[in-house]
Every structure is written in structure tokens, then in C-alpha cells.
Amino acid sequence: MSAAPARRSWRPTRPNYRDQAFVVRSHKLGEADLILVLLTREHGVVRGVAKGIRKTKSRFGSRLDRFSRVDVQLYPGRNLANITDAATVATYAAAIVADPDRYFAGVAMLEMSQYFGAAEGAGQAVFTYLDAALARLAGPEGDLPPVCVADGFVLRCLEETGWMPSLVDCSQCGKPGPHRAFHPAAGGAVCVTCRPPGSATPPPQAVRLLWLLWQGRLGTAETVAREPGIAAAAHQLLVSHVRHQVDVPATAYGSL
């Protein structure tokens, strides 16, 4: 009597889907493929492989550039999704890559969007903030420095993920401010009573600039950012806060 054939284990297939996405990071795989880290509108951060994308005859390789919002077809896999199609929805690349300051600010925002977009429930908001920030970065050149565009994006993401620094009231006791001292590990502004050792005493306009960017008051922010050293001081405060509170290296963002 012959043995019964082995039973195949049944595995439910996960449906493929389309979503809008930004390419936030890429890694070479083999001779022709790329592993892409995508920030998607509906599915957060997704890692996928685009097969053959580095071949000169690739059907959609040029559409999966950074600084472009694309509509992608994804087939979920055990570890990586399979990216089989991409169509450009909006591209901001030309204006961003043409200017070094805009380019590095854009790279920094892509870096930070990977961290924030992975937070539970935050992906859709981070996607929306990134889209708006890249559009502003690529828009007609104004008086708001690219580093301030990046800082405004990061502030919105910090608020969305619960890591927003206190920019007015004391982060420890809630005493109404503004206060002169700022301590990243303490959560932002601190009063004279709660001020920990090692607190910074930044220029008041630097903290005000962060508040204006967070509030979206960009006209006033442009004026404040023109004051010598203020935009740089504000940026360093925010970088320190991100590294202490979110515990990420923020390599590109910290290099602005």
C-alpha cells in the first residue's frame, strides 16, 4: 500500500495593494535590485524590493526617486514587499536637488520621516507633513531658510508622536513662561526652580523661532530667522531634543 501524499500546509495569501509613498531610503541588492524603505500614506513604513530597477531598461526605476510622491503596487512578503509598479503623482526633485541647502534639508526630512512614520498610528500624519514640507522646499525661493522648513516638519512630527518639547511653559512643573533655560533631557523650557544642571540659555529669539514654526506663522518666522545666528541656534536646540527624547542618531538632520 503506497504512502499517502504529504499534506501541504495552507498559508493564506495577503492581498496586494496600492498606496502612495515616498522613498526615504534605499540599499543595493545584487546587481540589479534595490531594497527601498517607503513611507506610505496608509501603511506606515514599508520595506520592499524593486527587482531589476537598476537596469537601464527598467520600466519604473526613474519614478522611484527621492523627493517624488508615487503611487506604488505592493505585494506583501514574509520580510519584504515586492514592488511591481510605480507611477509619479507629484515630484519635487528638480528644485530640491538643484540647491545644496534644499537638498540636504530634504534628505534630513526623509531620514526623520522614517523614524516618525514607524510610530504607531502616526504614519498618515507624517506622510502629509512630509508632502507639505517638500512642496514648500521646492517652491519659489522665499526668506525661510531650508533648515527652518526641516525644523517645522520635525516639530509637527514631534507633536504627532508625543515628543513635542515645551517651548513656553516649564516642562517640569508647568509654570507659565516663557523661561530662559532649555534642557533637552528635561523636555524643553524649564523655570529657575526646576532648571537642571547643564541647562542651556539660548537666545530667546531661537526658542521663539521654534514656536513660530510649530504654529505655522511662517511670515513672522522668516523675519526672526534673518537675525544673525538665530536659525542655527534654534536648529541645534531641536536636534538636541530629538536625540535625547526620541533616542535616534538623526545623522543627516543633525548635520544641517
Rosetta silent file (secondary structure, phi, psi, omega in degrees, C-alpha in Angstrom):
SEQUENCE: MSAAPARRSWRPTRPNYRDQAFVVRSHKLGEADLILVLLTREHGVVRGVAKGIRKTKSRFGSRLDRFSRVDVQLYPGRNLANITDAATVATYAAAIVADPDRYFAGVAMLEMSQYFGAAEGAGQAVFTYLDAALARLAGPEGDLPPVCVADGFVLRCLEETGWMPSLVDCSQCGKPGPHRAFHPAAGGAVCVTCRPPGSATPPPQAVRLLWLLWQGRLGTAETVAREPGIAAAAHQLLVSHVRHQVDVPATAYGSL
SCORE:     score description
SCORE:     0.000 S_00000001
   1 L     0.000  125.731 -177.015    0.000    0.000    0.000 S_00000001
   2 L   -74.199  149.470 -179.799    1.510    3.291   -1.074 S_00000001
   3 L   -70.242  145.861  178.566    2.024    6.046    1.450 S_00000001
   4 L   -67.279  141.891  179.594   -0.429    8.894    1.442 S_00000001
   5 L   -61.756  145.224  179.839    0.907   12.063   -0.151 S_00000001
   6 L   -63.826  139.967  179.752    2.215   14.642    2.279 S_00000001
   7 L   -80.216  133.761  177.103   -0.275   17.323    3.131 S_00000001
   8 L   -82.630  134.600  176.939    0.674   20.784    2.127 S_00000001
   9 L   -72.544  134.665 -177.939    0.412   23.396    4.813 S_00000001
  10 L   -91.215  128.656  177.956   -2.094   26.054    3.813 S_00000001
  11 L  -122.778  123.133  179.066   -0.999   29.623    4.100 S_00000001
  12 L   -66.431  137.249  178.481   -3.425   32.433    3.469 S_00000001
  13 L   -84.440  140.041  177.826   -2.172   34.877    0.878 S_00000001
  14 L   -87.610  131.713 -175.470   -2.013   38.511    1.807 S_00000001
  15 L   -67.221  146.208  173.586   -3.718   40.701   -0.767 S_00000001
  16 L   -75.261  163.346 -178.170   -1.679   43.087   -2.832 S_00000001
  17 E  -153.926  162.395  172.697   -2.475   46.765   -2.572 S_00000001
  18 E  -111.281  147.216  178.856   -1.696   50.181   -3.980 S_00000001
  19 E  -156.606  156.485  172.816   -0.636   53.118   -1.853 S_00000001
  20 E   -86.805  147.754 -171.615    1.044   56.474   -2.241 S_00000001
  21 E  -155.762  159.248  166.515    4.581   56.638   -0.924 S_00000001
  22 E  -116.724  139.448  172.095    7.874   58.471   -0.648 S_00000001
  23 E   -80.156  115.133 -177.877   11.195   56.642   -0.963 S_00000001
  24 E  -102.515  -15.746  179.794   13.011   57.560    2.233 S_00000001
  25 E  -163.588  153.487  178.259   15.959   55.181    1.943 S_00000001
  26 E  -146.085  151.940  177.972   17.448   52.632   -0.463 S_00000001
  27 E  -137.650  139.114  176.572   20.016   49.813   -0.429 S_00000001
  28 E   -70.889  142.546  176.715   21.535   47.931   -3.343 S_00000001
  29 E  -134.630  114.605 -178.227   20.642   44.253   -3.604 S_00000001
  30 L    64.514 -151.451 -175.655   22.587   42.101   -6.016 S_00000001
  31 L   -91.457  -19.951 -171.765   23.407   43.502   -9.431 S_00000001
  32 L  -134.949   -9.090 -173.145   20.059   44.954  -10.447 S_00000001
  33 E  -102.216  163.341  173.933   17.695   45.186   -7.467 S_00000001
  34 E  -133.589  137.521  166.511   17.097   47.761   -4.754 S_00000001
  35 E   -90.991  124.592 -177.648   15.673   47.433   -1.281 S_00000001
  36 E  -114.431  137.599  170.513   13.541   50.512   -0.699 S_00000001
  37 E  -100.626  118.841 -176.416   12.216   51.916    2.547 S_00000001
  38 E  -110.239  139.527  164.764    8.916   53.617    1.796 S_00000001
  39 E   -99.431  111.348 -176.850    6.819   55.966    3.877 S_00000001
  40 E  -100.694  159.744 -179.511    3.302   55.191    2.686 S_00000001
  41 L   -69.861  -42.713 -171.303    0.113   57.113    3.249 S_00000001
  42 L  -106.796  -15.473 -172.627   -1.981   54.219    4.570 S_00000001
  43 L  -123.646   15.676  177.407    0.510   51.559    5.720 S_00000001
  44 E    67.298 -143.974 -179.758    3.248   53.484    7.512 S_00000001
  45 E   -85.321  124.713 -178.348    6.843   52.480    6.857 S_00000001
  46 E  -125.995  133.538  175.280    7.107   49.580    4.396 S_00000001
  47 E  -104.087  129.436 -177.388   10.275   47.826    3.253 S_00000001
  48 E  -144.616  167.620  178.561   10.181   46.351   -0.200 S_00000001
  49 E  -115.514  132.319  174.732   12.328   45.133   -3.067 S_00000001
  50 E  -106.995  105.301 -173.505   12.157   46.583   -6.561 S_00000001
  51 L   -79.623  133.172  177.462   13.546   43.901   -8.844 S_00000001
  52 L    73.820    9.980 -173.527   15.554   44.961  -11.860 S_00000001
  53 L   -66.460  -24.963 -177.592   15.171   48.630  -11.011 S_00000001
  54 L   -87.958   -0.848  175.301   18.857   49.376  -11.638 S_00000001
  55 L   -75.260  147.214 -178.000   18.750   48.046  -15.182 S_00000001
  56 L   -64.003  -25.256 -179.149   18.784   50.707  -17.879 S_00000001
  57 L   -97.903   16.844  179.244   15.573   49.276  -19.351 S_00000001
  58 L   -59.037  136.301 -176.756   13.689   49.236  -16.046 S_00000001
  59 L   -69.685  -30.380 -172.671   10.030   50.130  -16.552 S_00000001
  60 L  -137.119   15.113 -177.116    9.700   52.250  -13.440 S_00000001
  61 H   -58.769  -43.182 -176.893   13.164   52.849  -11.992 S_00000001
  62 H   -69.353  -16.872 -178.597   13.200   56.585  -12.662 S_00000001
  63 H   -83.046  -14.419 -177.564    9.847   57.001  -10.912 S_00000001
  64 L  -102.018   43.885  175.579   11.157   55.746   -7.579 S_00000001
  65 L   -86.289  160.447  172.986   13.486   58.649   -6.931 S_00000001
  66 L   -66.330  156.103  177.644   13.675   60.562   -3.687 S_00000001
  67 L    70.199   19.552  174.316   11.539   63.688   -3.360 S_00000001
  68 E  -124.383  136.843  173.660    8.742   62.244   -5.514 S_00000001
  69 E   -91.321  122.999 -173.347    5.308   61.137   -4.325 S_00000001
  70 E  -125.962  154.728  173.000    4.468   57.951   -6.166 S_00000001
  71 E  -101.236  117.502 -172.497    1.606   55.506   -6.410 S_00000001
  72 E  -116.845  150.801  173.055    3.047   52.020   -5.915 S_00000001
  73 E  -102.115  125.133 -174.868    1.800   48.458   -6.292 S_00000001
  74 E  -125.391  133.571  173.169    2.919   46.263   -3.378 S_00000001
  75 E  -113.155  107.369 -176.386    2.741   42.510   -2.864 S_00000001
  76 L   -60.842  140.748  174.680    3.425   41.742    0.825 S_00000001
  77 L  -124.831 -176.826 -178.036    6.036   39.092    1.565 S_00000001
  78 L   -63.263  -45.210 -179.176    7.418   37.444    4.669 S_00000001
  79 L  -115.829  -38.223 -177.625   10.174   40.035    5.143 S_00000001
  80 L  -129.590  142.439  171.261    9.961   42.398    2.187 S_00000001
  81 E   -76.686  156.915  176.047    7.130   43.518   -0.025 S_00000001
  82 E  -102.304  118.663 -178.889    7.541   43.150   -3.769 S_00000001
  83 E   -93.724  113.920 -172.506    7.229   46.488   -5.562 S_00000001
  84 E  -109.897  -12.721 -179.174    5.939   45.782   -9.056 S_00000001
  85 E  -158.139  152.173  176.817    4.762   49.145  -10.351 S_00000001
  86 E  -152.331  138.162  177.097    5.094   52.856   -9.641 S_00000001
  87 E  -130.594  133.796 -178.706    3.508   55.958  -11.110 S_00000001
  88 E   -71.776  129.699  175.426    4.563   59.507  -10.313 S_00000001
  89 E  -100.166  -45.965  177.502    1.892   61.579   -8.579 S_00000001
  90 E  -152.658  141.825  178.079    3.966   64.666   -7.750 S_00000001
  91 E  -128.651  135.224  178.847    7.660   65.390   -7.967 S_00000001
  92 L  -116.120    7.179 -167.325    9.661   67.986   -6.076 S_00000001
  93 H   -66.041  -43.338 -170.923   13.062   66.663   -7.081 S_00000001
  94 H   -57.913  -48.631 -178.032   14.203   69.173   -9.709 S_00000001
  95 H   -71.061  -33.108 -176.396   14.091   72.250   -7.472 S_00000001
  96 H   -73.813  -47.255 -176.134   15.424   70.425   -4.413 S_00000001
  97 H   -72.810  -15.913 -179.310   18.455   68.737   -5.964 S_00000001
  98 L   -77.661  -13.983 -177.138   19.444   71.953   -7.767 S_00000001
  99 L  -127.360  122.398 -175.966   20.230   73.736   -4.490 S_00000001
 100 H   -58.132  -41.755 -179.055   22.574   72.216   -1.867 S_00000001
 101 H   -64.411  -42.838  177.491   20.772   73.737    1.130 S_00000001
 102 H   -64.928  -42.319 -177.702   17.399   72.496   -0.076 S_00000001
 103 H   -60.254  -49.988 -177.495   18.860   69.093   -0.934 S_00000001
 104 H   -67.710  -33.546  174.808   20.395   68.466    2.482 S_00000001
 105 H   -65.840  -39.654  177.824   17.243   69.714    4.226 S_00000001
 106 H   -64.700  -43.513  177.075   15.192   67.335    2.084 S_00000001
 107 H   -60.422  -40.888  179.376   17.468   64.392    2.880 S_00000001
 108 H   -63.220  -39.718  179.296   17.188   65.228    6.579 S_00000001
 109 H   -67.990  -38.315  175.785   13.388   65.221    6.402 S_00000001
 110 H   -61.779  -43.009  178.310   13.366   61.852    4.649 S_00000001
 111 H   -57.792  -49.248 -176.212   15.631   60.488    7.382 S_00000001
 112 H   -70.871  -29.994  179.872   13.379   61.747   10.162 S_00000001
 113 H   -65.647  -28.697  176.668   10.191   60.619    8.425 S_00000001
 114 H   -65.431  -41.222  178.858   11.403   57.020    8.656 S_00000001
 115 H   -68.141  -51.679 -175.215   11.651   57.305   12.444 S_00000001
 116 H   -70.557  -35.899 -178.400    8.414   59.184   12.996 S_00000001
 117 H   -67.233  -20.604  178.758    6.438   57.262   10.388 S_00000001
 118 L   -81.768  -10.696  179.298    7.153   53.996   12.201 S_00000001
 119 L   -69.125  141.991 -175.556    5.417   55.247   15.363 S_00000001
 120 L   -58.354  125.428  175.677    2.071   53.574   15.951 S_00000001
 121 L    77.566    1.801 -173.975   -0.763   55.475   14.322 S_00000001
 122 L  -101.224   -9.997 -170.464    1.461   58.308   13.073 S_00000001
 123 H   -56.929  -46.228 -176.323    2.197   57.214    9.505 S_00000001
 124 H   -65.450  -42.413  178.900   -0.588   59.054    7.714 S_00000001
 125 H   -65.205  -44.024 -179.937    0.051   62.354    9.505 S_00000001
 126 H   -62.587  -39.810  176.485    3.817   62.133    8.955 S_00000001
 127 H   -58.728  -45.790 -179.558    3.204   61.411    5.263 S_00000001
 128 H   -64.250  -43.154  178.695    1.016   64.513    4.994 S_00000001
 129 H   -63.472  -40.596 -179.351    3.559   66.681    6.822 S_00000001
 130 H   -65.429  -43.196  179.631    6.384   65.406    4.604 S_00000001
 131 H   -59.359  -45.698 -179.783    4.439   66.071    1.426 S_00000001
 132 H   -66.192  -40.218 -178.205    3.694   69.652    2.500 S_00000001
 133 H   -68.525  -40.519  177.798    7.270   70.298    3.647 S_00000001
 134 H   -66.570  -37.401  177.010    8.817   69.005    0.422 S_00000001
 135 H   -62.805  -41.781  177.660    6.380   71.117   -1.594 S_00000001
 136 H   -66.339  -41.249 -179.475    7.426   74.202    0.367 S_00000001
 137 H   -61.705  -34.582 -177.279   11.094   73.296   -0.005 S_00000001
 138 H   -90.135   -5.519 -176.253   10.661   73.016   -3.780 S_00000001
 139 L   -75.560 -176.006  178.438    8.518   76.122   -4.112 S_00000001
 140 L   -54.557  136.029 -175.273    9.533   79.645   -5.114 S_00000001
 141 L   -62.110  124.351  178.572   12.552   80.698   -3.112 S_00000001
 142 L  -117.321 -160.511 -177.297   11.492   82.722   -0.088 S_00000001
 143 L   -94.408   -4.370  179.375   13.106   84.082    3.023 S_00000001
 144 L   -84.914  116.680 -177.920   12.581   80.988    5.185 S_00000001
 145 L   -60.939  147.586  177.894   15.856   79.030    5.234 S_00000001
 146 H   -53.767  -35.900  179.123   15.623   75.344    4.241 S_00000001
 147 H   -61.860  -32.156  178.144   16.818   74.335    7.722 S_00000001
 148 H   -72.798  -33.529  174.243   13.733   76.068    9.147 S_00000001
 149 H   -61.381  -44.698  177.907   11.489   74.138    6.761 S_00000001
 150 H   -63.397  -41.781  179.679   13.050   70.936    8.100 S_00000001
 151 H   -64.475  -40.034  177.349   12.650   72.126   11.700 S_00000001
 152 H   -61.347  -41.293  176.775    8.993   72.940   11.115 S_00000001
 153 H   -61.829  -46.203 -178.536    8.437   69.438    9.750 S_00000001
 154 H   -63.920  -39.619  178.796   10.199   67.833   12.717 S_00000001
 155 H   -61.484  -43.207  177.925    8.178   69.896   15.202 S_00000001
 156 H   -61.905  -40.700  179.704    4.902   68.721   13.643 S_00000001
 157 H   -68.604  -38.401  176.959    6.096   65.121   13.801 S_00000001
 158 H   -61.645  -41.358  177.751    7.202   65.502   17.426 S_00000001
 159 H   -63.655  -43.266 -177.934    3.755   66.770   18.319 S_00000001
 160 H   -63.382  -36.318 -175.070    2.089   63.896   16.467 S_00000001
 161 H   -96.788    2.913  175.286    4.208   61.253   18.213 S_00000001
 162 L    86.182   15.778 -178.255    4.047   62.764   21.707 S_00000001
 163 L  -113.227   19.170 -176.285    7.630   64.045   21.915 S_00000001
 164 L   -63.230  130.497  176.449    6.952   67.751   21.463 S_00000001
 165 L   -74.009  151.632  171.836    9.264   69.975   23.538 S_00000001
 166 E   -77.971  123.821 -176.316    7.778   72.606   25.796 S_00000001
 167 L  -107.448   -7.668 -178.946    8.625   75.925   24.175 S_00000001
 168 L  -128.805  -66.616 -177.325    6.895   78.326   26.578 S_00000001
 169 L   -80.196  161.671  179.944    5.837   76.852   29.921 S_00000001
 170 L   -63.894  128.749 -178.500    8.117   74.861   32.215 S_00000001
 171 L   -70.267  -16.243 -176.789    8.312   71.273   31.028 S_00000001
 172 L   -97.794  -48.495 -175.894    8.606   70.020   34.620 S_00000001
 173 L  -112.438   -8.621  178.819    6.111   71.965   36.725 S_00000001
 174 L    81.697    6.678 -179.615    4.051   73.740   34.089 S_00000001
 175 L   -58.709  130.907 -177.620    4.820   77.225   35.369 S_00000001
 176 L   -58.063  141.061 -179.722    3.759   79.715   32.690 S_00000001
 177 L  -113.432 -158.477   12.937    6.612   81.095   30.623 S_00000001
 178 L   -76.111  156.766  179.392    8.469   81.962   28.574 S_00000001
 179 L  -119.613  153.896 -174.830   11.539   80.829   30.500 S_00000001
 180 L   -78.852  -30.589 -173.434   15.194   81.497   29.736 S_00000001
 181 E   -92.975  152.080  179.916   16.569   77.999   30.287 S_00000001
 182 E  -141.315  128.704 -179.421   16.190   74.993   27.982 S_00000001
 183 E  -133.332  111.286 -175.623   17.148   71.420   28.793 S_00000001
 184 H   -57.393  -43.427 -178.078   16.605   68.709   26.129 S_00000001
 185 H   -68.094  -24.528  178.703   16.570   65.797   28.575 S_00000001
 186 H   -85.806   -9.637  176.797   14.020   67.621   30.739 S_00000001
 187 L   104.443   12.073  176.140   11.702   68.155   27.791 S_00000001
 188 E   125.423 -135.790 -177.802   12.377   71.747   26.769 S_00000001
 189 E   -64.698  142.323  178.087   11.923   75.030   28.605 S_00000001
 190 E  -137.232  145.011  179.197   12.470   74.958   32.377 S_00000001
 191 L   -80.491  174.057 -177.207   11.852   77.551   35.080 S_00000001
 192 L   -65.641  -27.708 -179.970   14.512   78.744   37.543 S_00000001
 193 L   -75.220  -41.473 -175.369   13.203   76.338   40.202 S_00000001
 194 L   -91.919   -5.261 -173.030   13.212   73.221   38.013 S_00000001
 195 L   -59.116  116.589  178.872   16.284   74.076   35.962 S_00000001
 196 L   -77.084  160.134  172.683   18.657   71.040   35.969 S_00000001
 197 L   -58.820  142.739  179.541   22.441   71.425   35.948 S_00000001
 198 L    85.704    6.103  178.127   23.764   71.856   32.447 S_00000001
 199 L   -64.425  143.955  176.697   20.713   73.669   31.124 S_00000001
 200 E   -85.719  155.766  174.091   21.326   75.870   28.111 S_00000001
 201 L  -123.111   79.275 -175.575   20.412   79.531   27.991 S_00000001
 202 L   -73.918  163.654  172.680   19.686   80.048   24.300 S_00000001
 203 L   -57.601  132.925 -179.163   18.814   83.388   22.723 S_00000001
 204 H   -52.801  -34.393 -178.776   15.106   83.998   23.433 S_00000001
 205 H   -68.040  -24.079  178.401   14.503   84.501   19.721 S_00000001
 206 H   -67.832  -45.316  177.830   15.770   80.981   18.992 S_00000001
 207 H   -67.421  -38.508  178.045   13.057   79.397   21.126 S_00000001
 208 H   -61.835  -39.275  178.614   10.536   81.863   19.717 S_00000001
 209 H   -60.796  -42.922  177.211   11.506   80.808   16.195 S_00000001
 210 H   -61.182  -41.603  179.416   10.756   77.178   17.030 S_00000001
 211 H   -63.280  -42.563  179.372    7.385   78.216   18.453 S_00000001
 212 H   -63.894  -41.372  177.950    6.562   80.212   15.310 S_00000001
 213 H   -63.965  -42.234  178.842    7.492   77.285   13.061 S_00000001
 214 H   -63.002  -39.558 -179.334    5.362   74.932   15.138 S_00000001
 215 H   -78.479   -9.281 -178.617    2.424   77.329   14.960 S_00000001
 216 L    77.289   18.465  179.622    2.817   77.758   11.201 S_00000001
 217 L   -89.705   72.589 -167.529    3.371   81.504   11.485 S_00000001
 218 H   -74.465  -29.208  177.528    5.898   81.447    8.684 S_00000001
 219 H   -62.097  -47.344  177.153    5.823   85.133    7.784 S_00000001
 220 H   -68.390  -36.381  178.770    6.971   86.129   11.257 S_00000001
 221 H   -61.111  -38.527  178.467    9.338   83.148   11.339 S_00000001
 222 H   -60.157  -41.177 -179.751   11.046   84.430    8.183 S_00000001
 223 H   -65.558  -45.758 -179.031   11.707   87.764    9.890 S_00000001
 224 H   -65.842  -38.940 -177.567   13.092   86.165   13.058 S_00000001
 225 H   -65.894  -20.164  178.880   15.226   83.691   11.081 S_00000001
 226 L   -75.295  -15.925  178.952   17.028   86.571    9.373 S_00000001
 227 L   -68.314  136.059 -174.630   18.571   87.647   12.687 S_00000001
 228 L   -55.018  126.710  173.531   22.223   86.506   12.821 S_00000001
 229 L    79.956   -7.308 -173.543   22.699   83.078   14.383 S_00000001
 230 H   -72.650  -46.098 -179.257   19.062   82.574   15.391 S_00000001
 231 H   -61.488  -41.145  179.445   18.116   79.872   12.873 S_00000001
 232 H   -65.821  -41.418  179.700   21.275   77.889   13.690 S_00000001
 233 H   -65.638  -41.109  178.581   20.691   78.185   17.450 S_00000001
 234 H   -63.205  -42.663 -179.351   17.072   77.083   17.101 S_00000001
 235 H   -62.288  -43.547 -179.005   18.080   74.112   14.985 S_00000001
 236 H   -65.277  -35.404  174.860   20.684   72.914   17.482 S_00000001
 237 H   -60.071  -45.429 -176.508   18.139   73.086   20.305 S_00000001
 238 H   -70.108  -38.731  176.324   15.761   70.905   18.336 S_00000001
 239 H   -59.655  -45.031  179.272   18.460   68.427   17.305 S_00000001
 240 H   -61.943  -41.138  179.078   19.466   68.022   20.962 S_00000001
 241 H   -62.868  -46.006 -179.454   15.852   67.487   21.965 S_00000001
 242 H   -60.029  -45.356 -177.083   15.323   64.841   19.272 S_00000001
 243 H   -67.552  -32.828  179.271   18.454   62.935   20.232 S_00000001
 244 H   -79.596  -43.771 -171.203   17.575   62.948   23.934 S_00000001
 245 H   -88.693  -41.029 -177.439   13.847   62.301   23.748 S_00000001
 246 L   -90.681  -18.523  176.978   13.365   60.192   20.625 S_00000001
 247 L    59.407   52.070  173.735   16.721   58.425   21.016 S_00000001
 248 L  -127.500  151.711 -177.247   17.681   58.414   17.340 S_00000001
 249 L   -68.501  -30.373  179.129   21.037   59.475   15.869 S_00000001
 250 L    49.295   51.865 -173.232   19.462   61.966   13.440 S_00000001
 251 H   -63.008  -54.777 -179.113   22.682   61.952   11.430 S_00000001
 252 H   -67.803  -41.578 -179.346   21.548   63.897    8.366 S_00000001
 253 H   -64.416  -40.928 -179.991   19.243   66.150   10.363 S_00000001
 254 H   -70.655  -15.119 -178.536   21.955   66.960   12.878 S_00000001
 255 L   -89.711   -3.750 -179.169   24.363   67.878   10.084 S_00000001
 256 L   -66.402    0.000    0.000   22.262   70.762    8.737 S_00000001
